[in-house]
Amino acid sequence: MTNQSHKTSVTNNLKLFSEAQQASLYVAHQIANLINEKEKQGKPAVLGLATGNTPKGVYQELIRLHQNEALSFKNVISFNLDEYYPILPDDQQSYTYFMRQFLFKHVDIKPEHTHIPHTDFSEEGIAQYCQEYEDKIESLGGLDLQLLGIGRNGHIGFNEPGSSFESKTRLVHLNSVTREDAKAAFGSMDKVPQKAISIGVDTISKAKKIILLALGKRKSDIMKLAIHGDVTTQVPASILQTLPQAEFVLDHGAAGEIKS
Ligand code: PGA
């Protein structure tokens, strides 16, 4: 694929909003439309979900749609991108806790339909566990939609710079930028885990639809690189330039460094 065709595909797949809230509502409605569409077809909606500050507004709107507009999650099967290792599901910094707080406890999703990488076992069992996570996604026909945030270092999930584009679900080492950004949540740097389980770049790339949401000025430098820079494993999100099913959704702050 030539560089020029990357640019064309990116321009077509870029949505800019002046406010973060508008961007979040747009993404939430894309997800809700997919859930309703799948329900009409009598099929489950298989969603890849993300954590962090970025998707909170999306989840807030999905909760509102559930409470006020009868959006049901009973047909949703979810797979989260990643989880720290080691961590306990009840720890407040865990993504299991996050998903419960910011989405699951407010909607009618069946607990047995939610999947978040579990880490309450020895490191030796992890490779097999990761393979099973992949197999489960594949047995459902793959992810219908993957929601992504982006790290300041360009990571998607916990696929840090240098992650192979062929990578699958696995145990990863967290990059120093990622650990620095997690410091506030954990209280101090020595409490931030060194490792995590993350689905792979390849796992993400196979989703039928991918939405990367980036909000705020602190994401503007990395968004410029992800959208207009080289496609390189040093900026994992840059792979999305080559995927026609990927969409970048940015607010004014995150789009600050992007040429019109
Ligand atoms: P954030 O994290 O939404 O808290 O900025 C995004 C990410 O690291 O993927």
Coordinates of C-alpha atoms and ligand atoms in Angstrom, one line a residue:
M1 CA 0.0 0.0 0.0
T2 CA 1.4 3.4 -0.9
N3 CA 1.8 6.3 1.4
Q4 CA -0.7 8.3 -0.6
S5 CA -3.5 5.7 -0.2
H6 CA -2.9 5.7 3.5
K7 CA -3.5 9.4 3.6
T8 CA -6.7 9.1 1.5
S9 CA -8.1 6.4 3.8
V10 CA -7.2 8.3 6.9
T11 CA -8.9 11.5 5.6
N12 CA -12.0 9.6 4.9
N13 CA -12.0 8.0 8.3
L14 CA -11.3 11.1 10.4
K15 CA -14.1 12.7 12.4
L16 CA -13.4 16.0 14.2
F17 CA -15.7 17.5 16.9
S18 CA -15.2 20.8 18.6
E19 CA -16.2 19.4 22.0
A20 CA -15.2 16.2 23.8
Q21 CA -18.8 15.5 24.6
Q22 CA -19.9 15.6 21.0
A23 CA -17.2 13.1 20.1
S24 CA -18.2 10.8 22.9
L25 CA -21.9 11.0 21.9
Y26 CA -21.0 10.2 18.3
V27 CA -19.1 7.1 19.4
A28 CA -21.8 6.0 21.9
H29 CA -24.4 6.2 19.2
Q30 CA -22.3 4.1 16.8
I31 CA -22.1 1.5 19.5
A32 CA -25.8 1.7 20.3
N33 CA -26.7 1.4 16.6
L34 CA -24.6 -1.7 16.3
I35 CA -26.2 -3.3 19.3
N36 CA -29.7 -2.6 18.0
E37 CA -28.8 -3.8 14.5
K38 CA -27.4 -7.1 15.8
E39 CA -30.4 -7.5 18.0
K40 CA -32.7 -7.2 15.0
Q41 CA -30.6 -9.9 13.3
G42 CA -31.0 -12.1 16.4
K43 CA -27.2 -12.1 16.8
P44 CA -25.0 -11.0 19.7
A45 CA -23.0 -7.8 19.4
V46 CA -19.4 -8.7 20.2
L47 CA -17.7 -5.5 21.6
G48 CA -14.1 -4.8 22.3
L49 CA -14.1 -2.3 25.2
A50 CA -11.5 0.1 26.5
T51 CA -10.7 1.7 29.9
G52 CA -9.1 5.0 30.9
N53 CA -10.4 8.5 31.1
T54 CA -11.2 8.7 27.4
P55 CA -14.2 6.3 27.1
K56 CA -16.0 7.5 30.3
G57 CA -18.2 9.9 28.3
V58 CA -19.1 7.1 25.9
Y59 CA -20.1 4.8 28.7
Q60 CA -22.1 7.6 30.4
E61 CA -24.1 8.1 27.2
L62 CA -24.6 4.3 26.8
I63 CA -26.0 4.2 30.4
R64 CA -28.3 7.1 29.6
L65 CA -29.5 5.3 26.5
H66 CA -30.2 2.2 28.5
Q67 CA -32.0 4.1 31.3
N68 CA -34.0 6.5 29.1
E69 CA -34.2 5.0 25.7
A70 CA -34.5 1.2 26.3
L71 CA -31.1 0.3 24.9
S72 CA -30.5 -3.3 26.1
F73 CA -27.2 -5.0 26.6
K74 CA -28.6 -8.4 27.1
N75 CA -27.3 -9.3 23.6
V76 CA -23.9 -7.9 24.1
I77 CA -20.7 -10.0 24.7
S78 CA -17.8 -7.9 25.7
F79 CA -14.0 -8.4 25.7
N80 CA -11.8 -5.8 27.3
L81 CA -8.5 -4.8 25.8
D82 CA -6.2 -5.3 28.7
E83 CA -5.6 -5.6 32.5
Y84 CA -2.6 -5.0 34.7
Y85 CA -0.6 -7.9 36.0
P86 CA -0.6 -8.7 38.8
I87 CA -3.7 -7.1 40.2
L88 CA -6.9 -8.3 42.0
P89 CA -10.3 -7.7 40.3
D90 CA -11.5 -5.8 43.4
D91 CA -8.5 -3.4 43.5
Q92 CA -9.7 0.1 42.6
Q93 CA -7.0 0.5 39.9
S94 CA -8.1 -2.8 38.2
Y95 CA -9.9 -2.6 34.9
T96 CA -12.4 -5.1 36.2
Y97 CA -13.3 -2.5 38.9
F98 CA -13.4 0.3 36.3
M99 CA -15.8 -1.6 34.0
R100 CA -18.1 -2.4 36.9
Q101 CA -18.1 1.2 38.1
F102 CA -18.4 3.0 34.8
L103 CA -20.6 0.7 32.7
F104 CA -21.5 -2.9 33.8
K105 CA -23.4 -2.2 37.1
H106 CA -25.6 0.4 35.4
V107 CA -26.8 -1.8 32.4
D108 CA -28.4 -5.2 31.8
I109 CA -25.3 -6.9 30.4
K110 CA -25.0 -10.5 31.7
P111 CA -21.9 -10.9 33.9
E112 CA -21.1 -14.2 32.1
H113 CA -20.9 -12.2 28.8
T114 CA -18.2 -9.9 30.1
H115 CA -14.6 -10.8 29.6
I116 CA -11.6 -9.0 31.1
P117 CA -8.2 -10.7 31.2
H118 CA -7.9 -12.3 34.6
T119 CA -4.6 -12.5 36.4
D120 CA -5.2 -14.5 39.6
F121 CA -2.9 -17.3 38.6
S122 CA 0.8 -18.0 38.1
E123 CA 2.7 -16.5 35.2
E124 CA 3.1 -20.0 33.8
G125 CA -0.6 -20.4 33.1
I126 CA -0.9 -17.1 31.2
A127 CA 0.1 -18.2 27.7
Q128 CA -2.6 -20.8 27.7
Y129 CA -5.1 -18.3 29.2
C130 CA -4.2 -15.8 26.5
Q131 CA -4.7 -18.4 23.8
E132 CA -8.2 -19.2 25.2
Y133 CA -9.1 -15.5 25.2
E134 CA -8.2 -15.3 21.5
D135 CA -10.1 -18.5 20.8
K136 CA -13.2 -17.2 22.6
I137 CA -13.2 -14.1 20.4
E138 CA -12.7 -16.1 17.3
S139 CA -15.4 -18.7 18.2
L140 CA -17.9 -15.8 18.3
G141 CA -17.0 -14.7 14.8
G142 CA -14.5 -12.0 15.9
L143 CA -15.1 -8.5 17.4
D144 CA -17.9 -6.5 15.7
L145 CA -16.5 -3.3 17.1
Q146 CA -13.3 -2.4 18.9
L147 CA -13.3 0.8 20.9
L148 CA -9.8 2.2 21.5
G149 CA -8.1 5.1 23.4
I150 CA -4.5 6.0 22.7
G151 CA -1.6 6.3 25.1
R152 CA 0.8 9.3 24.8
N153 CA 3.3 6.9 23.4
G154 CA 0.9 5.6 20.7
H155 CA -0.1 2.4 22.4
I156 CA -3.4 0.8 21.7
G157 CA -4.5 -1.6 24.4
F158 CA -1.2 -2.2 26.2
N159 CA 0.5 -2.8 22.9
E160 CA 3.5 -0.6 23.7
P161 CA 5.9 0.9 21.1
G162 CA 7.8 -2.0 19.4
S163 CA 4.8 -4.4 19.6
S164 CA 4.6 -6.5 16.5
F165 CA 1.6 -5.8 14.2
E166 CA 1.2 -9.6 14.2
S167 CA 0.9 -9.8 18.0
K168 CA -1.9 -11.7 19.8
T169 CA -3.1 -11.6 23.4
R170 CA -0.1 -12.0 25.7
L171 CA 1.7 -10.8 28.8
V172 CA 3.5 -7.5 28.1
H173 CA 5.9 -5.2 29.9
L174 CA 4.6 -1.7 30.4
N175 CA 6.5 1.2 28.9
S176 CA 7.8 4.1 31.2
V177 CA 5.4 6.6 29.7
T178 CA 2.4 4.3 30.4
R179 CA 3.6 3.7 34.0
E180 CA 4.1 7.4 34.5
D181 CA 0.6 8.1 33.3
A182 CA -0.8 5.4 35.7
K183 CA 1.1 6.8 38.7
A184 CA -1.7 9.1 39.9
A185 CA -4.1 6.2 40.1
F186 CA -1.7 4.0 42.0
G187 CA -0.4 6.7 44.3
S188 CA 3.3 6.2 43.6
M189 CA 5.5 4.8 40.8
D190 CA 6.6 1.7 42.8
K191 CA 3.0 0.6 43.1
V192 CA 2.3 0.7 39.3
P193 CA 2.6 -2.9 37.9
Q194 CA 5.4 -3.6 35.5
K195 CA 3.3 -5.9 33.4
A196 CA -0.1 -6.4 31.9
I197 CA -2.1 -8.8 29.7
S198 CA -3.1 -7.1 26.5
I199 CA -4.9 -8.3 23.4
G200 CA -2.6 -8.0 20.4
V201 CA -2.3 -5.5 17.5
D202 CA -3.4 -8.3 15.2
T203 CA -6.4 -9.1 17.4
I204 CA -7.4 -5.5 17.2
S205 CA -6.8 -5.2 13.5
K206 CA -9.2 -8.1 12.8
A207 CA -12.2 -6.3 14.4
K208 CA -14.9 -5.5 11.8
K209 CA -15.0 -1.9 12.9
I210 CA -12.5 0.0 15.0
I211 CA -13.0 3.4 16.6
L212 CA -10.1 5.2 18.1
L213 CA -11.2 8.1 20.4
A214 CA -8.7 10.8 21.4
L215 CA -9.7 13.7 23.6
G216 CA -7.7 16.7 24.8
K217 CA -4.6 18.6 23.9
R218 CA -2.3 16.1 25.7
K219 CA -3.1 13.7 22.8
S220 CA -2.4 16.2 20.0
D221 CA 1.3 15.3 19.4
I222 CA 0.7 11.6 19.3
M223 CA -2.4 11.9 17.1
K224 CA -0.4 13.8 14.5
L225 CA 2.1 11.0 14.4
A226 CA -0.6 8.3 14.4
I227 CA -2.5 9.8 11.6
H228 CA 0.2 11.5 9.5
G229 CA 3.4 9.8 10.5
D230 CA 5.0 6.6 9.2
V231 CA 3.2 3.3 9.7
T232 CA 5.6 1.9 12.3
T233 CA 5.6 -0.5 15.3
Q234 CA 7.1 2.5 17.2
V235 CA 3.7 4.1 17.0
P236 CA 1.3 1.1 17.4
A237 CA -1.8 3.2 16.5
S238 CA -0.3 4.0 13.1
I239 CA -1.4 0.6 11.9
L240 CA -4.9 2.0 11.8
Q241 CA -3.9 4.1 8.8
T242 CA -3.8 0.9 6.8
L243 CA -7.2 -0.4 7.9
P244 CA -10.3 0.8 6.0
Q245 CA -12.6 -0.2 8.9
A246 CA -10.7 2.1 11.3
E247 CA -12.1 5.5 12.3
F248 CA -10.3 8.2 14.2
V249 CA -12.6 10.4 16.3
L250 CA -11.0 13.5 17.8
D251 CA -12.1 16.6 19.7
H252 CA -10.6 20.0 19.0
G253 CA -7.8 19.6 21.5
A254 CA -6.6 16.2 20.2
A255 CA -6.8 17.5 16.6
G256 CA -4.7 20.6 17.4
E257 CA -1.5 19.4 15.5
I258 CA -3.3 17.9 12.5
K259 CA -3.2 19.6 9.2
S260 CA -6.7 20.3 7.7
Ligands
PGA1 P1 -6.6 7.7 28.8 O1 -5.7 6.4 28.4 O2 -7.9 7.5 28.2 O3 -6.7 7.7 30.3 O4 -5.9 8.9 28.3 C1 -5.8 6.0 27.1 C2 -4.8 4.8 26.9 O5 -3.8 4.8 27.6 O6 -5.1 4.0 26.0

